[in-house]
Amino acid sequence: MKISRFLVGLFIASILGVSANGGEPKVRIISELDGFEPFEAHLFHASHLWVGRSRKDLAAFYRLEIFDRHGKMVVSKELQHSLRYIHPYESNSVIIVGIGLDQLSHYTIATLNGSNVSLVHRTIPVTALADRWAGSPGRFYFTDPGGYDDPAHPTPPDQPLQTLFKMDSFGPRYLKPRLAGPRESLMMGNSLYVISGPSIGTGKFLNVIDIQTESLRTLISDGKGLSHMRLLPSGKLALLEVDAARVREVDLKTKEVHSLVTTDARPSDFAIMGSCLAIGLEEQRRVQFFELSAVSVQKVAEWDLSVAGSGFMALRNLAADSITGNIYARSAYPCQPFTECLPRNSVVIAEGAGTDIKARCHLSY
């Protein structure tokens, strides 16, 4: 029986994770994470992938791993606290937030110079608990999901606690605005954009705070699982809305909001890649690429990362390189304690963007 070249091509595509018009990505694991790894520390910044590890055999294991854009480890460094979140800081540095064995919150600024990384560590006093950094270089604002209740001025029962604070030489000072469940934040100038939600999980509101006047304005109040936000090349703000399987766009000048991209499955994270959006589908372990243009948003390609195997259980976090078009994805879903935990968590790289992706996403590699 003769087999057509077309069918052979489809078989090879399924092995390599090929997507029509998108090239033939090579998918491989570059870091095996512990089965109990619970956190999201995963970022592509300064031409490198920054990966946080906080568990090993259910025990504390606080380590920062830095890889070059092709997935080769450059340096590994031990930290004094867990690595819950990694945020871009300056051009060659990041800021990492976590909890130490002392049960206090800490942050570390890690600066990469060649194959060396230097660390500047700070402990946040017991009067505040930092979850995520919400500032800009030199400005240390943090979110506190538990919140602060001033004993001298108790919070009324119908109001949330103060959940944003600033750290300076005098220690933490909580801001006036009250937000229940602050999550991801982005500071631009004196405007601090904060996703929040009163329940555990993802957010319902997008808020903007003027940090000079400490005034609060809500831009979105009907979010269905707001989780991540990124600044687009256009200067507009993109927000991932996981329960609605879409990305919404906010014009920061007019404050108008509209739907930008809809996916065909629940997304978990997204990244800016040149002039495209790369959106990760959690359970499917796939990445969809959308070209952003002045006329319309068009799907460019789709990559299948499930070929990495069961050691990459699901796609939780996503990062992208706008030079090469490489994609970096993280699976971090902790096992239940005292149960058999097979390999499930890892960091994978998908490389080999095709001509369509390179051209339509305006990559420079």
CSV table of C-alpha atoms in Angstrom, one decimal:
chain,number,residue,atom,x,y,z
A,1,MET,CA,0.0,0.0,0.0
A,2,LYS,CA,1.4,3.4,-1.0
A,3,ILE,CA,1.4,6.2,1.5
A,4,SER,CA,1.2,9.7,0.2
A,5,ARG,CA,3.9,12.3,1.0
A,6,PHE,CA,1.1,14.4,2.5
A,7,LEU,CA,0.3,11.7,5.1
A,8,VAL,CA,4.0,11.2,5.9
A,9,GLY,CA,4.3,14.9,6.4
A,10,LEU,CA,1.4,15.0,8.8
A,11,PHE,CA,2.9,12.1,10.8
A,12,ILE,CA,6.3,13.9,11.1
A,13,ALA,CA,4.4,17.1,12.0
A,14,SER,CA,2.7,15.3,14.9
A,15,ILE,CA,6.1,14.1,16.2
A,16,LEU,CA,7.8,17.5,16.1
A,17,GLY,CA,4.9,19.7,17.1
A,18,VAL,CA,4.6,21.3,13.6
A,19,SER,CA,2.0,23.8,12.9
A,20,ALA,CA,1.0,24.8,9.3
A,21,ASN,CA,2.9,28.0,8.2
A,22,GLY,CA,4.6,28.1,11.6
A,23,GLY,CA,7.7,26.1,11.0
A,24,GLU,CA,8.8,22.9,12.7
A,25,PRO,CA,9.5,23.7,16.4
A,26,LYS,CA,11.9,21.4,18.3
A,27,VAL,CA,10.5,20.9,21.8
A,28,ARG,CA,12.8,19.7,24.6
A,29,ILE,CA,13.0,19.9,28.4
A,30,ILE,CA,15.8,22.1,29.7
A,31,SER,CA,15.0,22.0,33.4
A,32,GLU,CA,13.3,19.3,35.4
A,33,LEU,CA,11.3,20.8,38.3
A,34,ASP,CA,10.3,19.0,41.5
A,35,GLY,CA,6.9,17.3,41.5
A,36,PHE,CA,6.0,19.6,44.5
A,37,GLU,CA,7.0,22.8,42.7
A,38,PRO,CA,4.1,25.3,43.3
A,39,PHE,CA,5.2,28.7,42.0
A,40,GLU,CA,5.2,30.7,38.8
A,41,ALA,CA,8.7,32.2,38.7
A,42,HIS,CA,9.4,32.2,35.0
A,43,LEU,CA,10.6,35.1,32.9
A,44,PHE,CA,12.4,35.9,29.6
A,45,HIS,CA,14.4,39.1,30.1
A,46,ALA,CA,17.8,40.6,29.1
A,47,SER,CA,18.2,37.9,26.4
A,48,HIS,CA,18.0,35.1,29.1
A,49,LEU,CA,15.4,32.9,30.6
A,50,TRP,CA,15.1,33.3,34.4
A,51,VAL,CA,13.7,30.2,36.2
A,52,GLY,CA,12.9,29.9,39.9
A,53,ARG,CA,12.9,26.7,41.9
A,54,SER,CA,11.6,26.5,45.5
A,55,ARG,CA,11.1,22.8,46.2
A,56,LYS,CA,13.1,19.6,46.1
A,57,ASP,CA,11.7,16.3,47.5
A,58,LEU,CA,8.9,18.4,49.3
A,59,ALA,CA,11.6,20.4,51.1
A,60,ALA,CA,12.7,24.0,50.6
A,61,PHE,CA,15.1,24.5,47.7
A,62,TYR,CA,15.6,28.1,46.8
A,63,ARG,CA,17.5,28.4,43.6
A,64,LEU,CA,17.6,30.7,40.6
A,65,GLU,CA,18.6,29.2,37.2
A,66,ILE,CA,19.5,31.4,34.3
A,67,PHE,CA,19.6,30.0,30.7
A,68,ASP,CA,20.7,31.6,27.5
A,69,ARG,CA,18.1,32.1,24.7
A,70,HIS,CA,18.9,28.6,23.3
A,71,GLY,CA,18.3,26.8,26.5
A,72,LYS,CA,21.8,26.4,27.9
A,73,MET,CA,22.2,27.0,31.6
A,74,VAL,CA,24.5,30.0,32.2
A,75,VAL,CA,24.5,30.1,36.0
A,76,SER,CA,22.6,28.7,39.1
A,77,LYS,CA,22.5,30.6,42.3
A,78,GLU,CA,21.0,29.9,45.8
A,79,LEU,CA,18.6,32.4,47.3
A,80,GLN,CA,17.6,33.1,50.9
A,81,HIS,CA,13.9,32.8,50.2
A,82,SER,CA,11.4,31.0,47.9
A,83,LEU,CA,11.0,32.3,44.3
A,84,ARG,CA,7.3,32.9,44.0
A,85,TYR,CA,7.4,35.6,41.2
A,86,ILE,CA,10.2,37.0,39.0
A,87,HIS,CA,9.6,40.5,37.6
A,88,PRO,CA,11.8,42.5,35.1
A,89,TYR,CA,13.7,45.2,36.9
A,90,GLU,CA,16.4,47.1,35.0
A,91,SER,CA,17.9,46.2,31.6
A,92,ASN,CA,20.0,43.3,33.0
A,93,SER,CA,18.3,42.6,36.3
A,94,VAL,CA,15.2,41.1,37.8
A,95,ILE,CA,13.5,41.4,41.2
A,96,ILE,CA,12.3,38.2,42.9
A,97,VAL,CA,9.8,38.0,45.7
A,98,GLY,CA,9.2,35.1,48.1
A,99,ILE,CA,9.0,33.8,51.7
A,100,GLY,CA,11.9,32.6,53.7
A,101,LEU,CA,12.2,29.9,56.3
A,102,ASP,CA,11.7,32.7,58.9
A,103,GLN,CA,8.2,33.1,57.5
A,104,LEU,CA,8.9,36.7,56.6
A,105,SER,CA,8.7,38.0,53.0
A,106,HIS,CA,11.8,38.9,51.2
A,107,TYR,CA,13.0,40.3,47.8
A,108,THR,CA,16.2,39.9,45.9
A,109,ILE,CA,17.5,41.9,42.9
A,110,ALA,CA,19.5,39.7,40.7
A,111,THR,CA,21.9,41.3,38.1
A,112,LEU,CA,23.4,39.3,35.3
A,113,ASN,CA,26.9,40.2,34.1
A,114,GLY,CA,28.2,37.7,31.5
A,115,SER,CA,28.1,34.4,33.2
A,116,ASN,CA,28.0,35.8,36.7
A,117,VAL,CA,24.9,37.0,38.7
A,118,SER,CA,25.1,39.3,41.7
A,119,LEU,CA,22.4,39.3,44.4
A,120,VAL,CA,21.1,42.1,46.6
A,121,HIS,CA,18.8,40.7,49.2
A,122,ARG,CA,16.3,42.6,51.5
A,123,THR,CA,14.0,41.4,54.3
A,124,ILE,CA,10.6,43.0,54.7
A,125,PRO,CA,9.6,43.6,58.3
A,126,VAL,CA,7.0,41.5,60.0
A,127,THR,CA,4.5,44.4,59.8
A,128,ALA,CA,3.9,43.7,56.1
A,129,LEU,CA,3.8,40.6,53.8
A,130,ALA,CA,4.8,41.0,50.2
A,131,ASP,CA,3.3,38.7,47.5
A,132,ARG,CA,4.3,40.5,44.3
A,133,TRP,CA,6.3,43.5,43.4
A,134,ALA,CA,4.2,46.3,42.0
A,135,GLY,CA,6.8,49.1,41.3
A,136,SER,CA,9.4,50.3,38.9
A,137,PRO,CA,13.2,50.5,39.2
A,138,GLY,CA,14.0,52.2,42.5
A,139,ARG,CA,10.3,52.3,43.6
A,140,PHE,CA,9.5,49.4,45.9
A,141,TYR,CA,5.7,48.9,45.9
A,142,PHE,CA,4.3,45.5,46.8
A,143,THR,CA,0.9,43.7,47.0
A,144,ASP,CA,-0.2,42.1,50.3
A,145,PRO,CA,-3.1,39.7,49.7
A,146,GLY,CA,-3.9,39.3,53.4
A,147,GLY,CA,-4.0,43.1,54.0
A,148,TYR,CA,-3.4,45.4,56.9
A,149,ASP,CA,-5.8,46.6,59.5
A,150,ASP,CA,-4.6,49.7,61.4
A,151,PRO,CA,-5.5,49.0,65.1
A,152,ALA,CA,-5.9,52.8,65.6
A,153,HIS,CA,-8.4,53.0,62.7
A,154,PRO,CA,-10.1,49.6,62.3
A,155,THR,CA,-11.5,48.8,58.9
A,156,PRO,CA,-15.3,48.8,58.6
A,157,PRO,CA,-16.7,45.3,58.0
A,158,ASP,CA,-18.0,46.3,54.5
A,159,GLN,CA,-14.6,47.4,53.3
A,160,PRO,CA,-11.5,45.5,52.3
A,161,LEU,CA,-8.2,45.9,54.1
A,162,GLN,CA,-5.3,48.0,52.8
A,163,THR,CA,-3.4,45.6,50.5
A,164,LEU,CA,-0.8,47.8,48.8
A,165,PHE,CA,2.3,49.1,50.5
A,166,LYS,CA,5.5,51.0,49.8
A,167,MET,CA,8.9,50.1,51.2
A,168,ASP,CA,11.5,52.8,51.9
A,169,SER,CA,14.2,53.4,54.5
A,170,PHE,CA,11.5,53.9,57.2
A,171,GLY,CA,9.9,50.5,56.5
A,172,PRO,CA,6.6,49.5,54.9
A,173,ARG,CA,3.8,52.1,54.6
A,174,TYR,CA,0.4,51.0,53.3
A,175,LEU,CA,-1.4,53.1,50.7
A,176,LYS,CA,-4.9,54.5,51.2
A,177,PRO,CA,-6.7,52.6,48.4
A,178,ARG,CA,-8.4,49.4,49.5
A,179,LEU,CA,-8.4,46.4,47.1
A,180,ALA,CA,-9.6,42.9,47.9
A,181,GLY,CA,-7.2,40.3,46.6
A,182,PRO,CA,-4.6,42.3,44.6
A,183,ARG,CA,-2.8,40.2,41.9
A,184,GLU,CA,-0.6,41.2,39.0
A,185,SER,CA,0.4,44.8,38.8
A,186,LEU,CA,2.1,47.1,36.3
A,187,MET,CA,3.5,50.6,37.1
A,188,MET,CA,3.8,53.3,34.4
A,189,GLY,CA,4.9,56.7,35.5
A,190,ASN,CA,2.7,57.5,38.5
A,191,SER,CA,-0.1,55.1,37.5
A,192,LEU,CA,-0.2,51.7,39.1
A,193,TYR,CA,-2.5,49.2,37.3
A,194,VAL,CA,-3.7,46.4,39.6
A,195,ILE,CA,-5.8,43.3,38.9
A,196,SER,CA,-7.9,42.3,41.9
A,197,GLY,CA,-10.6,40.0,42.9
A,198,PRO,CA,-12.5,39.2,46.1
A,199,SER,CA,-12.3,35.4,45.7
A,200,ILE,CA,-9.4,32.9,45.6
A,201,GLY,CA,-8.1,32.5,42.1
A,202,THR,CA,-8.1,35.0,39.3
A,203,GLY,CA,-9.4,38.6,39.2
A,204,LYS,CA,-12.6,40.4,38.4
A,205,PHE,CA,-11.4,44.1,38.5
A,206,LEU,CA,-8.7,46.2,36.7
A,207,ASN,CA,-7.9,49.2,38.8
A,208,VAL,CA,-5.6,52.2,38.3
A,209,ILE,CA,-4.1,54.1,41.3
A,210,ASP,CA,-2.5,57.5,41.1
A,211,ILE,CA,0.4,56.9,43.6
A,212,GLN,CA,0.8,60.7,44.1
A,213,THR,CA,-2.7,61.4,45.2
A,214,GLU,CA,-3.4,57.7,46.2
A,215,SER,CA,-6.7,57.9,44.4
A,216,LEU,CA,-8.4,54.8,42.9
A,217,ARG,CA,-10.4,54.2,39.7
A,218,THR,CA,-11.8,51.0,38.5
A,219,LEU,CA,-11.5,50.4,34.7
A,220,ILE,CA,-13.0,46.9,34.5
A,221,SER,CA,-15.5,45.5,36.9
A,222,ASP,CA,-16.8,42.5,35.0
A,223,GLY,CA,-13.7,40.5,34.5
A,224,LYS,CA,-14.0,36.7,34.1
A,225,GLY,CA,-10.7,35.5,35.4
A,226,LEU,CA,-8.3,38.4,34.8
A,227,SER,CA,-4.8,37.0,35.5
A,228,HIS,CA,-2.0,38.5,33.5
A,229,MET,CA,-1.3,41.8,31.7
A,230,ARG,CA,1.3,43.0,29.3
A,231,LEU,CA,2.1,46.3,27.6
A,232,LEU,CA,1.6,46.0,23.8
A,233,PRO,CA,3.9,47.5,21.2
A,234,SER,CA,1.1,49.9,20.5
A,235,GLY,CA,1.3,51.3,24.0
A,236,LYS,CA,-2.1,49.7,24.9
A,237,LEU,CA,-2.5,47.3,27.8
A,238,ALA,CA,-3.5,43.6,27.1
A,239,LEU,CA,-5.2,41.5,29.8
A,240,LEU,CA,-5.6,37.8,29.8
A,241,GLU,CA,-9.1,36.7,30.8
A,242,VAL,CA,-8.8,33.0,31.3
A,243,ASP,CA,-12.5,32.1,32.1
A,244,ALA,CA,-13.6,33.9,29.0
A,245,ALA,CA,-10.8,32.4,26.9
A,246,ARG,CA,-9.8,35.8,25.5
A,247,VAL,CA,-7.4,38.8,25.7
A,248,ARG,CA,-8.9,42.2,26.3
A,249,GLU,CA,-7.2,45.5,25.3
A,250,VAL,CA,-7.3,48.8,27.3
A,251,ASP,CA,-6.5,52.1,25.7
A,252,LEU,CA,-4.6,53.8,28.4
A,253,LYS,CA,-5.4,57.3,27.1
A,254,THR,CA,-9.1,56.9,26.5
A,255,LYS,CA,-9.6,54.0,29.1
A,256,GLU,CA,-11.7,52.2,26.5
A,257,VAL,CA,-11.8,48.4,26.7
A,258,HIS,CA,-12.6,45.9,24.0
A,259,SER,CA,-11.9,42.2,23.2
A,260,LEU,CA,-8.7,41.7,21.2
A,261,VAL,CA,-8.2,37.9,20.7
A,262,THR,CA,-10.4,34.8,21.5
A,263,THR,CA,-8.9,31.3,21.9
A,264,ASP,CA,-10.6,28.0,21.5
A,265,ALA,CA,-9.6,26.6,24.9
A,266,ARG,CA,-8.8,28.0,28.4
A,267,PRO,CA,-5.5,30.0,28.2
A,268,SER,CA,-3.1,30.1,31.2
A,269,ASP,CA,-0.5,32.8,30.2
A,270,PHE,CA,0.6,34.9,27.2
A,271,ALA,CA,3.6,36.7,26.0
A,272,ILE,CA,4.5,39.5,23.6
A,273,MET,CA,6.7,38.2,20.7
A,274,GLY,CA,7.6,41.0,18.3
A,275,SER,CA,4.3,42.2,16.8
A,276,CYS,CA,2.5,39.0,17.8
A,277,LEU,CA,0.8,37.6,20.9
A,278,ALA,CA,1.8,34.1,21.9
A,279,ILE,CA,-1.0,32.5,24.0
A,280,GLY,CA,-0.5,29.3,26.0
A,281,LEU,CA,-3.4,26.8,26.3
A,282,GLU,CA,-3.1,25.1,29.6
A,283,GLU,CA,-4.5,21.6,29.4
A,284,GLN,CA,-3.8,21.3,25.6
A,285,ARG,CA,-0.2,22.3,26.1
A,286,ARG,CA,-0.4,24.3,22.9
A,287,VAL,CA,0.7,27.8,21.9
A,288,GLN,CA,-1.2,30.0,19.5
A,289,PHE,CA,0.4,32.9,17.7
A,290,PHE,CA,-1.7,35.9,16.7
A,291,GLU,CA,-0.5,38.8,14.5
A,292,LEU,CA,-1.5,42.2,15.8
A,293,SER,CA,-2.2,44.7,12.9
A,294,ALA,CA,-4.0,47.9,12.5
A,295,VAL,CA,-6.7,46.2,10.4
A,296,SER,CA,-7.4,42.9,12.2
A,297,VAL,CA,-5.9,40.3,14.5
A,298,GLN,CA,-5.0,37.1,12.6
A,299,LYS,CA,-3.8,33.7,13.8
A,300,VAL,CA,-0.4,32.9,12.4
A,301,ALA,CA,0.4,29.4,13.7
A,302,GLU,CA,-0.1,26.9,16.5
A,303,TRP,CA,2.6,24.8,18.2
A,304,ASP,CA,2.1,21.6,20.1
A,305,LEU,CA,4.3,21.4,23.2
A,306,SER,CA,2.7,18.1,24.4
A,307,VAL,CA,5.4,16.3,22.5
A,308,ALA,CA,7.6,17.0,25.5
A,309,GLY,CA,5.8,14.1,27.2
A,310,SER,CA,4.3,13.5,30.6
A,311,GLY,CA,7.1,15.3,32.3
A,312,PHE,CA,5.5,18.5,31.0
A,313,MET,CA,2.0,18.0,32.5
A,314,ALA,CA,0.3,21.3,31.6
A,315,LEU,CA,1.2,24.8,30.5
A,316,ARG,CA,1.1,27.2,33.4
A,317,ASN,CA,3.5,29.9,32.4
A,318,LEU,CA,4.8,31.2,29.1
A,319,ALA,CA,7.6,33.4,27.9
A,320,ALA,CA,8.9,34.4,24.4
A,321,ASP,CA,12.0,35.7,22.7
A,322,SER,CA,11.2,38.5,20.2
A,323,ILE,CA,14.6,38.0,18.5
A,324,THR,CA,14.6,34.2,17.7
A,325,GLY,CA,10.9,33.4,18.2
A,326,ASN,CA,11.7,30.8,20.8
A,327,ILE,CA,9.0,29.9,23.3
A,328,TYR,CA,9.7,28.9,26.9
A,329,ALA,CA,6.9,27.2,28.9
A,330,ARG,CA,6.7,26.0,32.5
A,331,SER,CA,4.7,23.3,34.1
A,332,ALA,CA,4.4,23.8,37.9
A,333,TYR,CA,1.5,21.8,39.5
A,334,PRO,CA,2.4,20.4,42.9
A,335,CYS,CA,1.6,16.8,43.8
A,336,GLN,CA,-0.5,16.0,46.8
A,337,PRO,CA,1.8,15.2,49.8
A,338,PHE,CA,2.3,11.5,50.7
A,339,THR,CA,1.2,10.3,47.3
A,340,GLU,CA,3.3,8.8,44.5
A,341,CYS,CA,4.5,11.7,42.4
A,342,LEU,CA,5.6,10.8,38.9
A,343,PRO,CA,7.6,13.4,36.8
A,344,ARG,CA,5.2,16.2,35.9
A,345,ASN,CA,6.9,19.6,36.2
A,346,SER,CA,9.5,21.0,33.9
A,347,VAL,CA,10.6,23.9,31.8
A,348,VAL,CA,10.6,23.4,28.0
A,349,ILE,CA,12.0,25.3,25.1
A,350,ALA,CA,10.3,25.3,21.6
A,351,GLU,CA,12.6,26.6,18.9
A,352,GLY,CA,12.6,26.8,15.1
A,353,ALA,CA,10.1,29.5,14.2
A,354,GLY,CA,9.2,29.3,10.5
A,355,THR,CA,9.3,32.0,7.9
A,356,ASP,CA,5.7,33.0,8.4
A,357,ILE,CA,6.2,33.6,12.2
A,358,LYS,CA,9.4,35.5,11.6
A,359,ALA,CA,7.9,37.7,8.9
A,360,ARG,CA,4.5,38.4,10.3
A,361,CYS,CA,5.7,38.8,13.9
A,362,HIS,CA,8.6,41.0,12.7
A,363,LEU,CA,11.4,39.0,14.4
A,364,SER,CA,14.9,40.1,13.9
A,365,TYR,CA,16.9,36.9,14.1
